[in-house]
Structures are given as structure tokens and as C-alpha cells.
Amino acid sequence: MPILEVENLSVSFKQYTGLKQKTHKVISSLNVTLEAGEILAVVGASGSGKSLLAHAILGILPRNASICGVIKYAGEELTPDRQTVLRGKEIALVPQSVNFLDPLMRVGSQVRTSVKNGDAVSVQREVFERYHLRQEVEKMYPFQLSGGMARRTLLSTAMVSGAKVIIADEPTPGLDPDVIKEALNNFREVADNGCAVMLITHDIESALNIADKIAVFYAGTTVEVAPVENFKGHGEEIRHPYSKALWRALPQNDFIPIPGSQPHPSSLPAGCLFAPRCVMATPECRQVQPEMRKLRGGMVRCIHAT
Amino acid sequence: MRKYIGGKLGLFLLLKGLRMATLLFAICLISFLLIKNSPIDPIQAYIGADMLKVGPEQREKIAEYWGVDQPVMVQFLNWGSALLTGDLGTSMIFRRPVIDIIGERFLNSLALMISAWVLSGMIGFAMGVVAAMKKGTWIDRIIKWYCFTLASTPTFWMGLLILIVFAVWLKWFPFGMGVPAGVLAENVTMVDRINHLILPAITLSIVGVANVALHTRQKLIDVLASDYVLFARARGEQGFVLFWRHGLRNVALPAITLQFAAFSELFGGAVLTEQVFSYPGLGQATVEAGLRGDVPLLLGLVIFSTIFVFVGNLLADLSYRLLDPRMREGRRYDFKPQIKK
């Protein structure tokens, strides 16, 4: 049984322009599932709704946001009340950068506040030792950390909580390759120990190295969920034309970009969201948005996919 | 490392000291010239109503005695060199050394300003915090409305209003002055003094609240929208714990700094409040010195208030340096590799 299921999730924001209230839908029909012991990489361009998915699962969206659809944790629906109880305990976030640490609090204390069971100090020291952080690091303030140290500190906050689901939101931006590799290996290790990891990233290449499954997002929807083994060669085994295009745009593959850009949430096309840029598009594609369907051990949102 | 921080602080204080010296010189020169060119006749101010009994020759003698017949720059140098030896001259209206009067009046004002400073700081901070935590609710709207109203309220008007309500109508407190009238100085008790202090202090703090409250509110709203509060919420923190761990420490520092930097407003407010309540503080002395042409006292007060405001700003700067780890330990990380060598 999957530990985390997201079914047809949509997120909208209420906005006031003057006295008029407007609702912007930024995520529509997102579907992902997460199993214990596996890493699901969520990839897609900026603005495709990756971070919002993380915030929606944790229940930390801003007040003007409203969500539709179902999120289930361990088979039970994740209501706001359950989210309040579970976040930081069963579901932990590994954020993007050192800006997510309180600038005026020593990092050791910040890691300790995440400890839910046992002696906070010894748990924190243990995890620092495990991630090769010297003991004086606990006395430092976030601005004194180097990129790698910050990375390991942020990971520590999730590790000490004993969470079963770890959501890493762009954990490797602007780091040098060694640090990225180390961080990703840490996530692999965590998953091998039985946690479920959702790795949100736009670095497809490194995601492919450690993930078990890849979920591709486009304009606030999932277009494909595929086992990592499908991403090879010229992408013949990839189901959706957008994921195929993403794969082929990588420098080490064909390095062919697709023309056009992702539509803005306020001006989504009718029917399939990718149709305007798709080479396979037919008039039928512009009628209704296709449903997610099972195909060759994965999922795809395309009527032409085979 | 410690030494390095100490050295940095020493340099900082030295530069501030230099700045203070140049500022004081400029202030002295400008206010001296302004007074010199004002219609105040020091001799007339000195003699007062007996002016008619004084002949032109006597006038000249007095002018010679005070040195006001000499060129302006010579007069300035005379005054300046006396100033450097600590001699601020003699007040014409009180017939006592200026320094004594300032000292005595400052003690009275200090009680008023400190109580107003602490009160307005604490109440304002609390109001700002509540408004930000409850942003958009009715309580936030009330606090905001209250602050905007206060921010546009003249101090003297607020003083009059409070005087009318609490002293005249309700008769809870004495109306004005520092001690009860008709009581010998040695019979004045501490309770009497505090009783006379309450209304002016409340006036001064009520007006001072708006600034801190609105600033704290905005700052806390920014903090609550920050990435680190988002992350704290993701780790299960909420409500009061969240505020205590992350809100307070990030908001308190700017609020403290703002309070120190508001010394000038405090002094300005004290001038008006003391006038309304006839409270014998520095502010009232300033008004009297100005109205009655007491040049030595006025200049002494100008210098003193300059130092007072400067010290406030200096404390604001220092509080940042001492309390904010980013300023305090800013160099530690950069320094590490060099220590290893």
C-alpha cells in the first residue's frame, strides 16, 4: 500500500483586484503516489506546481489558498487536523536553502526543535556526526554555514524527526557537483532505510541517478509517472510527448529544445494543456483534458500515448 | 578573535566620538550665530523691567562686562573656550549656573522620559505583535486605526485632553507641576512626585506607542511570511511557540533599535508635555529660556539635547552590534581558515 497518495489535487488562490475577488487555479489534477523505501522524483519547469504540491501535503499553503481533491497518508485521508499533528513528526520537509533557517538562532538549537522523541541534544549530536558536521557547527548561526554545511543541517532537521515521508523541495540548487552527489546519496540512504522520499527538482539528470520513479509535471498537472528505467536512449519508452521532449532536450541526449513555453495558470488552453506545443496533437486533443491512465507499468495523461 | 571584535568596537566608538565632536562644533557655531542674529538683546534680557532706569553709559559698561561689544567671532571663541572648560555660563532667569539647572531639570525629565520610554516601548511592542499575529481581524483593525489616529495627534492636544479628563473632571491626579503647591520642599514625598509624574508620562507614552506598534506589526508580518517561519510551520510549530521561538527574536531587535532612535521624538514630546503640565523638566526650561531670551541657558540646552539625541542613536547602533549575531560574529566564519594556518 502506498504511504502517500495524491489524487486529483487542485490548488487555487483567491486574489483581490480592487474590490473584485478572483480565483486563480494554479494546480489542477495532480496525481502522485509514494511508496515506502522508494524515491519519487518530481520534475518539471518552474511554475509547474512542484513546490505547491509539497506545501499542500504539509498543509502550509497561505491562507488565501484552497485545495480540492484527496491526499491520503497511510490509507487515511489527510485532513487539516491530521496534517497539523503529522507534519514535522511523520512527514518532514527538507527545504531549498539556508534561508529556511531562523537567522538569529543557533543551528544546533534549530535541529533540536525538530526532535520529537528522546534527548534532543544527543540526537542532534548523533546526526551531526553522521553527516560529518563538526561539533562547533551547532553553535553557529545560519549565515556562518557554507553551502554544504547548510545542506547537511537542513537534512539533519528532517532526519532527527523520525519522519516516514520526506519531501525535499529543490534540495540542490546552486551547489557544486560533489555536494549535490553527497546530498542525493544521503536521500538514497534514507529511502533504503525504509522512508519514502519525494524529491522535487528541476535537475532531471541527477534525479534519474537516484530515483525509482519519475513524475513529470506540466502547468500544474501530472503528465506522466514512469519507472526510472524508461528514461534511456532516445526516450522511446517514455509515454508522454512532453516528458519525451524534456528527455531529448538534455545536453547529453539530443539537445533539442521544444518551441514555446508552459502556459500561465491564468490562460490555460482548453483540452490537453500540452496540445499547443505538441507535434502529435490532433483536433481531438483540444476538446477535453485527458484523464490519467495506466500504461506499461506507469501512468500517462495523453490519448495518443502507446 | 575576541581581540579583533574588541578592536573593531573600539574603532567604531572612536569614529562615533569624532563624529560627535564635529557635530557638536557645528551645532554650537550655528546656534551661536542664529542667536546672535536674533532680535534678543542680551543686555535687555539681563536687566529686564529695570531697563528704563539704566542709562546708555551703564549699558555700555554692562556690554563691556559681558563682552558683547566685541566682534562676533571673538565672542564665539570666548564662549567656546569657556565651554571647553565646562563652564556653560550663568542662566539669566534663574541667576544660577546653567550646568546646575540642566542637571536638576534633567533628573526631573529623566523620570518622565524613562517611564514614557519603557511604557510606550512595551505597550507598542505588544500591540504590534497582537496586530500582526491577528492580521486582518477586527483586533488588528482597531490597533491600526488607533495607531494612525495617535500618529496624527499633536502631543499638546493629547496632554490637554488627558489633563481635562483625569485631573479636572475625575480629579484622580493633580493637574500639573512636579510637586504639590504650598508644601515645603523637605515635606514632599516620593508618592507626591510619582503622582505628579503619572499624567505627563501617560501622555508621552500614548503618543509614542504608535510608532513602535506600527513598525513591529509590519516587521512581524514580514517575519511570518518568511521562509524560515514557513519551515518552522512545516516542522509542526504553531501559535505561541512559533512566535516565541522565531517571531520574538527577529522582531525585538528592530523594535529596540527604533526605541533608541526615537530619543529625539521623546525629547520633542517632553518639551510639549512638560509645557502643558507645567512640569519642571528640561522641556519647560527650554521654552522659558527661549521666550525670555536667556541665551546661556538656551545654548546650554541646545548642546545638551544634541548629546542626548546623539547618545540615543549611538545606543541604537550599539544594540545592533552587540545583540545581532550577524554583526557580532560576522567575521568568525571567514576567519577560520586563517587561524588554522
XYZ file of C-alpha atoms in Angstrom:
647
model
C 0.000 0.000 0.000
C 1.346 3.414 -0.886
C 2.197 5.572 2.144
C 1.171 8.769 0.423
C -1.412 9.194 -2.317
C -2.389 12.401 -4.036
C -5.485 12.152 -6.221
C -6.746 14.902 -8.499
C -5.320 17.625 -6.327
C -6.032 21.179 -7.362
C -4.948 24.373 -5.615
C -6.452 27.788 -6.210
C -5.661 31.198 -4.823
C -8.139 33.910 -4.027
C -6.987 37.325 -5.104
C -8.484 40.758 -4.818
C -8.022 43.167 -7.662
C -9.729 46.253 -6.352
C -12.997 45.002 -4.912
C -13.304 42.089 -7.295
C -12.434 38.696 -5.958
C -10.720 36.427 -8.425
C -9.780 32.794 -8.099
C -6.624 31.581 -9.778
C -6.265 27.888 -10.213
C -2.553 27.127 -10.255
C -2.641 23.373 -9.860
C -5.263 21.173 -11.493
C -5.490 17.413 -11.312
C -2.181 16.400 -9.804
C -1.707 12.696 -9.173
C 1.217 11.031 -7.452
C 1.729 8.071 -5.167
C 4.648 7.389 -2.914
C 5.746 4.017 -1.542
C 7.916 3.337 1.474
C 11.537 2.688 0.534
C 11.382 4.462 -2.788
C 12.361 7.828 -4.154
C 9.886 9.596 -6.365
C 11.441 12.432 -8.309
C 9.039 15.182 -9.244
C 10.374 17.087 -12.243
C 9.051 19.940 -14.327
C 9.748 23.539 -15.203
C 9.417 26.354 -12.659
C 5.787 27.232 -12.150
C 4.547 23.719 -12.848
C 3.317 23.428 -9.255
C 6.043 21.307 -7.711
C 6.569 23.317 -4.528
C 2.852 23.898 -4.066
C 2.351 20.153 -4.030
C 4.811 19.902 -1.146
C 3.128 22.714 0.749
C -0.314 21.239 0.128
C 0.745 17.869 1.532
C 2.134 19.555 4.661
C -0.830 21.907 4.963
C 1.280 25.050 4.979
C -0.236 26.840 1.999
C -1.008 30.527 2.514
C -4.406 31.462 3.932
C -5.870 32.552 0.604
C -5.287 29.127 -0.931
C -7.937 26.462 -1.172
C -7.467 22.876 -2.230
C -9.633 20.239 -3.874
C -9.033 16.555 -4.297
C -7.797 13.909 -1.917
C -4.482 13.426 -0.141
C -4.152 10.161 1.741
C -1.489 9.262 4.263
C -1.138 5.562 5.135
C -4.501 4.872 3.551
C -6.395 7.518 5.506
C -7.396 10.912 4.266
C -5.046 13.686 5.332
C -7.362 16.303 6.812
C -6.072 19.689 8.040
C -6.268 18.386 11.613
C -4.212 15.333 10.776
C -1.750 17.484 8.889
C -1.228 19.621 11.986
C -0.499 16.525 14.027
C 1.650 14.757 11.452
C 3.809 17.494 9.985
C 7.289 17.525 11.427
C 6.572 14.146 13.007
C 5.595 11.709 10.246
C 6.060 13.969 7.243
C 9.131 16.186 7.117
C 10.267 18.840 4.704
C 13.816 19.396 3.548
C 13.809 22.934 2.196
C 15.759 24.608 -0.526
C 18.297 26.832 1.164
C 19.748 28.236 4.324
C 17.095 30.999 4.195
C 14.709 28.491 5.686
C 16.645 28.551 8.955
C 15.989 31.237 11.556
C 18.826 33.742 11.045
C 19.057 34.577 14.746
C 19.031 31.075 16.191
C 21.999 28.737 16.526
C 21.643 25.854 14.088
C 22.103 23.247 16.805
C 19.021 24.515 18.632
C 17.079 24.612 15.403
C 17.813 20.965 14.728
C 16.917 20.144 18.331
C 13.445 21.676 17.983
C 12.709 19.032 15.347
C 13.480 16.144 17.706
C 10.197 14.552 18.756
C 11.447 11.610 20.828
C 14.423 11.160 23.124
C 17.101 13.529 24.328
C 17.246 16.375 21.817
C 20.910 17.234 22.382
C 22.270 13.747 21.939
C 20.029 13.061 18.939
C 21.251 16.265 17.306
C 24.929 15.468 18.027
C 24.489 11.978 16.629
C 23.007 13.193 13.369
C 25.665 15.893 13.028
C 28.334 13.250 13.442
C 26.635 11.075 10.872
C 26.668 13.924 8.371
C 30.232 14.954 9.199
C 29.356 18.250 10.814
C 31.918 19.236 13.434
C 30.610 19.846 16.915
C 31.259 23.599 16.788
C 28.776 23.844 13.911
C 25.902 23.509 16.379
C 26.945 26.828 17.906
C 26.952 28.616 14.540
C 24.302 30.861 13.061
C 22.915 30.055 9.604
C 24.878 32.844 7.913
C 28.106 31.231 9.056
C 27.423 27.936 7.256
C 28.927 27.037 3.913
C 26.637 25.659 1.188
C 27.440 22.048 2.018
C 27.108 22.544 5.759
C 23.745 24.232 5.276
C 22.605 21.342 3.100
C 23.545 18.773 5.734
C 22.000 20.845 8.529
C 18.704 21.061 6.656
C 18.773 17.331 6.029
C 19.511 16.798 9.738
C 16.313 18.597 10.730
C 14.320 16.022 8.752
C 16.406 13.071 9.955
C 16.058 13.746 13.672
C 12.273 13.984 13.409
C 11.969 10.296 12.611
C 9.544 11.038 9.772
C 8.442 8.277 7.425
C 7.856 10.575 4.482
C 10.469 13.105 3.485
C 9.676 15.808 0.993
C 12.753 17.502 -0.376
C 11.909 20.704 -2.203
C 14.689 21.608 -4.642
C 17.366 20.482 -2.214
C 20.312 21.021 -4.529
C 20.200 24.412 -6.237
C 23.448 26.233 -6.846
C 25.664 23.625 -5.221
C 28.817 22.183 -6.637
C 28.603 18.668 -8.148
C 30.302 16.946 -5.198
C 27.862 18.406 -2.694
C 24.922 17.518 -4.953
C 26.149 13.964 -5.227
C 26.600 13.684 -1.489
C 23.139 15.126 -0.815
C 21.469 12.775 -3.278
C 23.300 9.782 -1.864
C 22.028 10.780 1.563
C 18.484 10.668 0.229
C 19.100 7.249 -1.338
C 20.362 6.006 2.008
C 17.290 7.394 3.769
C 14.989 5.624 1.304
C 16.922 2.375 1.628
C 16.289 2.564 5.360
C 12.561 2.446 4.701
C 11.496 6.064 4.325
C 9.567 7.360 1.375
C 11.253 10.304 -0.308
C 9.658 12.795 -2.645
C 12.436 14.656 -4.406
C 11.206 17.809 -6.049
C 13.734 19.106 -8.530
C 14.306 20.520 -11.964
C 17.639 18.766 -12.202
C 16.366 15.774 -14.184
C 19.811 14.366 -14.705
C 20.685 13.903 -11.019
C 17.128 12.825 -10.243
C 17.480 9.956 -12.700
C 20.599 8.742 -10.905
C 18.919 8.008 -7.600
C 15.140 7.940 -8.085
C 12.940 4.884 -8.529
C 10.057 6.672 -10.198
C 9.777 9.936 -12.060
C 6.692 12.136 -12.051
C 6.659 14.804 -14.743
C 4.648 17.980 -14.073
C 3.431 20.396 -16.693
C 1.416 23.565 -15.999
C 0.037 22.263 -12.701
C -0.824 18.739 -13.813
C 0.986 15.415 -13.792
C 1.502 14.305 -17.356
C 3.401 11.114 -16.635
C 4.585 8.848 -13.853
C 7.187 6.377 -15.039
C 9.776 3.983 -13.641
C 13.244 5.439 -13.944
C 14.391 2.667 -16.306
C 12.190 4.112 -19.066
C 14.443 7.125 -19.373
C 17.093 5.876 -21.750
C 18.173 6.022 -25.380
C 16.117 8.429 -27.426
C 13.259 8.134 -24.978
C 11.339 5.509 -26.933
C 9.902 4.052 -23.741
C 8.747 7.379 -22.352
C 4.979 7.762 -22.612
C 4.110 11.440 -22.788
C 5.353 13.728 -25.583
C 6.316 16.407 -23.001
C 8.451 14.051 -20.908
C 9.972 12.763 -24.105
C 10.784 16.315 -25.159
C 12.289 17.046 -21.713
C 14.489 13.992 -22.001
C 15.594 14.826 -25.500
C 16.367 18.414 -24.544
C 19.121 17.279 -22.168
C 22.602 18.196 -23.427
C 23.907 14.620 -23.303
C 20.938 13.379 -25.346
C 19.741 15.113 -28.495
C 19.889 18.635 -27.034
C 16.739 19.638 -28.951
C 14.558 22.168 -27.161
C 10.826 22.285 -27.791
C 9.474 25.587 -29.064
C 7.061 27.661 -26.989
C 6.696 27.813 -23.228
C 4.482 26.496 -20.453
C 1.132 28.370 -20.354
C 0.425 30.693 -17.424
C -2.206 29.362 -14.967
C -4.498 32.261 -15.874
C -4.556 31.425 -19.595
C -4.679 27.676 -19.853
C -5.745 26.232 -23.200
C -8.861 24.079 -23.456
C -8.337 20.341 -23.678
C -4.859 18.898 -23.243
C -2.597 21.567 -21.729
C 0.364 20.476 -23.810
C -1.539 20.300 -27.116
C -0.477 23.752 -28.419
C 3.177 22.688 -28.307
C 2.718 19.034 -29.165
C 3.735 17.567 -32.507
C 1.281 14.717 -32.087
C -1.699 16.939 -31.340
C -4.965 16.260 -33.181
C -8.250 18.227 -33.077
C -9.474 15.678 -30.534
C -6.740 16.771 -28.073
C -8.226 20.255 -27.892
C -11.672 19.017 -26.815
C -11.243 17.737 -23.251
C -8.337 17.339 -20.916
C -7.321 13.659 -20.971
C -7.585 11.609 -17.766
C -4.590 9.926 -16.179
C -4.488 6.307 -17.395
C -2.333 3.273 -16.691
C 0.099 2.295 -19.400
C 3.003 -0.159 -19.380
C 3.600 -0.012 -15.617
C 3.308 3.751 -15.464
C 0.691 6.458 -15.790
C 0.144 8.963 -18.571
C -2.208 11.803 -19.404
C -2.314 11.576 -23.207
C -4.790 9.942 -25.550
C -2.127 9.136 -28.141
C 0.468 7.597 -25.859
C 1.291 3.965 -26.509
C 39.181 36.625 17.730
C 37.796 38.392 20.794
C 40.555 40.929 20.451
C 39.565 41.513 16.890
C 35.958 42.226 17.841
C 37.175 44.461 20.664
C 39.392 46.374 18.257
C 36.526 46.776 15.838
C 34.269 48.087 18.570
C 36.999 50.467 19.721
C 37.392 51.842 16.210
C 33.641 52.183 15.914
C 33.455 54.148 19.150
C 36.399 56.316 18.127
C 34.755 57.199 14.817
C 31.482 57.897 16.579
C 33.322 60.106 19.061
C 34.894 62.076 16.215
C 31.532 62.460 14.560
C 30.031 63.674 17.815
C 32.803 66.257 18.244
C 32.334 67.662 14.740
C 28.572 67.613 15.126
C 28.773 69.481 18.431
C 31.115 72.067 16.945
C 28.773 72.661 14.024
C 25.727 72.846 16.290
C 27.484 75.284 18.634
C 28.563 77.550 15.809
C 25.216 77.555 14.044
C 23.121 78.106 17.156
C 25.508 80.810 18.351
C 25.218 82.659 15.055
C 21.455 82.201 14.974
C 21.055 83.646 18.441
C 23.494 86.429 17.673
C 21.346 87.438 14.707
C 18.075 87.034 16.531
C 16.294 90.090 17.981
C 17.243 89.001 21.502
C 19.197 91.797 23.225
C 21.236 90.057 25.925
C 21.529 93.203 27.985
C 17.828 93.838 27.955
C 17.185 90.216 28.771
C 19.600 90.513 31.692
C 18.194 93.710 33.129
C 14.573 93.017 32.386
C 11.976 95.535 33.587
C 14.587 97.857 35.120
C 15.638 98.834 31.610
C 14.257 102.354 31.980
C 16.462 103.053 34.982
C 19.627 102.186 33.080
C 21.387 104.905 31.136
C 23.395 104.463 27.934
C 26.703 104.625 29.786
C 25.670 101.911 32.162
C 24.535 99.868 29.206
C 27.942 100.169 27.661
C 29.576 99.141 30.902
C 27.390 96.049 31.069
C 28.116 95.286 27.436
C 31.818 95.538 28.144
C 31.472 93.368 31.229
C 29.667 90.623 29.284
C 31.932 91.096 26.299
C 29.053 91.630 23.854
C 30.778 94.699 22.322
C 33.473 92.537 20.765
C 33.346 91.060 17.205
C 31.106 88.014 16.776
C 33.900 85.516 16.216
C 35.787 86.716 19.288
C 32.603 86.305 21.288
C 32.182 82.809 19.903
C 35.741 81.928 20.827
C 35.274 83.316 24.325
C 32.109 81.317 24.780
C 33.620 78.221 23.143
C 36.744 78.209 25.296
C 34.668 78.643 28.442
C 32.523 75.772 27.188
C 35.567 73.532 26.820
C 36.478 74.091 30.451
C 32.971 73.009 31.371
C 31.640 76.480 32.067
C 28.291 76.933 30.373
C 27.740 80.363 31.899
C 25.044 81.633 34.196
C 21.356 81.483 33.457
C 19.848 84.954 33.388
C 16.374 83.984 34.518
C 17.409 81.605 37.284
C 20.613 83.501 38.245
C 22.392 80.199 38.715
C 24.976 78.278 36.695
C 23.425 76.757 33.567
C 25.002 73.379 34.283
C 23.224 73.146 37.664
C 19.877 73.970 36.130
C 20.278 71.471 33.329
C 21.361 68.822 35.809
C 18.416 69.409 38.089
C 15.861 69.708 35.306
C 17.285 66.692 33.531
C 16.690 64.499 36.574
C 13.023 65.517 36.549
C 12.744 64.953 32.823
C 14.631 61.694 33.047
C 11.980 60.215 35.338
C 9.321 61.330 32.884
C 11.140 60.231 29.753
C 12.293 56.864 31.091
C 8.820 55.919 32.264
C 7.307 57.062 28.970
C 10.061 55.333 27.018
C 9.615 51.999 28.769
C 5.817 52.196 28.762
C 5.480 53.161 25.115
C 8.061 50.574 24.115
C 6.368 47.701 25.894
C 2.784 48.627 25.089
C 3.642 49.482 21.492
C 5.551 46.250 21.003
C 2.741 44.176 22.471
C 0.171 45.967 20.312
C 2.249 45.441 17.189
C 2.681 41.752 17.948
C -1.011 41.191 18.581
C -1.972 43.075 15.420
C 0.452 41.074 13.281
C -0.477 37.691 14.749
C -4.168 38.503 14.185
C -3.630 40.290 10.891
C -6.831 41.174 9.064
C -9.106 40.557 12.053
C -11.096 43.215 13.929
C -8.441 43.484 16.646
C -5.794 44.269 14.034
C -8.053 46.886 12.501
C -8.687 48.534 15.876
C -4.990 48.668 16.711
C -4.151 50.069 13.291
C -6.883 52.689 13.494
C -5.757 53.628 16.991
C -2.128 53.989 15.862
C -2.947 56.082 12.805
C -5.129 58.335 14.907
C -2.412 58.738 17.513
C 0.315 59.276 14.952
C -1.605 62.301 13.713
C -2.436 63.634 17.175
C -0.418 66.621 18.416
C 1.207 65.902 21.782
C -0.002 69.088 23.437
C -3.587 68.378 22.427
C -3.405 64.874 23.860
C -1.910 66.391 27.026
C -4.751 68.874 27.347
C -7.314 66.165 26.802
C -5.810 63.934 29.471
C -5.498 66.876 31.814
C -9.166 67.745 31.344
C -10.417 64.201 31.804
C -8.217 62.850 34.608
C -7.271 65.959 36.528
C -10.194 68.335 36.076
C -13.200 66.038 35.668
C -12.231 62.922 37.526
C -9.774 64.634 39.908
C -7.699 61.438 40.082
C -4.399 63.208 39.650
C -3.036 66.692 40.371
C -3.179 68.975 37.361
C 0.348 69.904 36.536
C 3.654 70.800 38.199
C 6.257 68.463 39.638
C 5.331 68.689 43.302
C 2.223 69.831 45.241
C 1.889 73.603 45.591
C 2.287 75.156 49.026
C 4.275 72.284 50.510
C 7.835 72.781 51.763
C 10.460 71.022 49.670
C 11.507 68.748 52.538
C 7.913 67.650 53.101
C 7.405 66.456 49.516
C 7.148 62.661 49.472
C 8.038 60.189 46.749
C 4.336 59.412 46.353
C 3.697 63.088 45.616
C 6.346 63.098 42.936
C 5.055 59.914 41.325
C 1.507 61.257 41.455
C 2.595 64.302 39.531
C 4.555 62.224 37.081
C 1.778 59.854 36.007
C -0.285 62.081 33.709
C 2.634 63.572 31.752
C 4.220 60.120 31.441
C 0.972 58.635 30.151
C 0.575 61.453 27.643
C 4.085 60.979 26.379
C 3.788 57.197 26.116
C 0.366 57.228 24.454
C 1.773 59.345 21.670
C 4.978 57.285 21.455
C 3.132 53.975 21.122
C 2.022 54.400 17.506
C 5.488 54.340 16.008
C 6.706 51.161 17.687
C 3.379 49.387 17.257
C 3.085 50.007 13.518
C 6.730 49.191 12.938
C 6.572 45.979 14.967
C 3.375 44.956 13.221
C 4.890 45.323 9.759
C 8.127 43.643 10.776
C 6.348 40.677 12.325
C 4.135 40.309 9.254
C 7.293 40.137 7.160
C 8.817 37.612 9.539
C 5.668 35.469 9.484
C 5.789 35.436 5.689
C 9.459 34.448 5.679
C 10.880 31.146 4.547
C 12.114 30.236 7.995
C 8.683 30.606 9.544
C 7.249 28.503 6.718
C 9.824 25.852 7.501
C 9.101 26.111 11.219
C 5.436 25.508 10.451
C 6.386 22.556 8.273
C 8.137 21.139 11.333
C 4.923 21.334 13.318
C 5.441 24.588 15.190
C 2.454 26.888 15.505
C 0.815 29.628 17.527
C 2.610 30.927 20.578
C 5.579 28.536 20.357
C 6.223 29.680 16.814
C 6.107 33.324 17.862
C 8.274 32.730 20.908
C 10.966 30.813 19.024
C 11.160 32.731 15.783
C 8.956 35.813 15.916
C 10.171 37.440 19.104
C 13.891 37.296 18.493
C 13.576 38.568 14.945
C 11.241 41.419 15.826
C 12.595 42.546 19.204
C 15.888 43.807 17.835
C 14.481 46.302 15.321
C 11.952 47.437 17.922
C 14.672 48.127 20.497
C 16.704 49.981 17.918
C 13.725 52.034 16.891
C 13.032 52.937 20.523
C 16.586 54.189 20.990
C 16.495 56.105 17.746
C 13.281 57.784 18.875
C 15.100 59.750 21.593
C 14.668 62.916 19.545
C 10.908 62.464 19.379
C 10.901 61.686 23.082
C 12.675 64.948 23.809
C 10.439 66.898 21.471
C 7.376 65.317 23.028
C 8.706 66.098 26.505
C 9.022 69.794 25.640
C 5.338 69.988 24.749
C 4.075 67.722 27.502
C 6.039 69.491 30.220
C 4.694 72.800 28.996
C 1.103 71.587 29.162
C 1.544 70.105 32.629
C 3.878 72.874 33.898
C 6.226 70.034 34.793
C 9.615 71.434 35.807
C 11.745 69.487 33.355
C 14.220 70.265 30.620
C 11.470 70.877 28.085
C 9.823 73.535 30.142
C 13.200 75.149 30.789
C 13.795 75.232 27.029
C 10.518 77.015 26.371
C 11.194 79.551 29.103
C 14.761 80.169 28.027
C 13.544 80.787 24.510
C 10.667 83.063 25.434
C 12.607 85.149 27.936
C 15.816 85.415 25.949
C 18.047 83.502 28.365
C 20.879 82.989 25.889
C 23.332 80.951 28.029
C 20.613 78.549 29.164
C 19.219 78.186 25.656
C 22.630 77.395 24.195
C 23.355 75.002 27.029
C 20.079 73.202 26.354
C 20.803 73.007 22.631
C 24.137 71.352 23.348
C 22.635 69.035 25.911
C 19.768 67.907 23.701
C 22.214 67.294 20.853
C 24.226 64.995 23.094
C 21.065 63.316 24.327
C 19.790 62.512 20.834
C 23.246 61.502 19.674
C 23.596 59.084 22.577
C 20.205 57.601 21.684
C 21.321 56.932 18.135
C 24.629 55.589 19.370
C 22.833 53.158 21.671
C 20.669 52.076 18.743
C 23.782 51.321 16.695
C 25.472 49.603 19.606
C 22.459 47.444 20.401
C 22.636 46.050 16.875
C 26.335 45.381 17.154
C 26.035 43.657 20.494
C 22.783 41.761 20.021
C 22.680 40.722 16.368
C 24.912 37.697 15.833
C 25.346 38.661 12.188
C 27.080 41.838 13.329
C 28.684 40.362 16.415
C 30.163 37.236 14.909
C 30.123 38.319 11.305
C 33.769 37.565 10.744
C 34.059 34.282 12.505
C 33.484 32.054 9.554
C 35.741 33.978 7.191
C 38.426 33.918 9.777
C 38.582 30.224 10.386
C 40.975 29.205 7.600
C 43.474 31.848 8.641
C 43.522 30.662 12.236
C 44.323 27.143 11.077
C 47.437 28.240 9.202
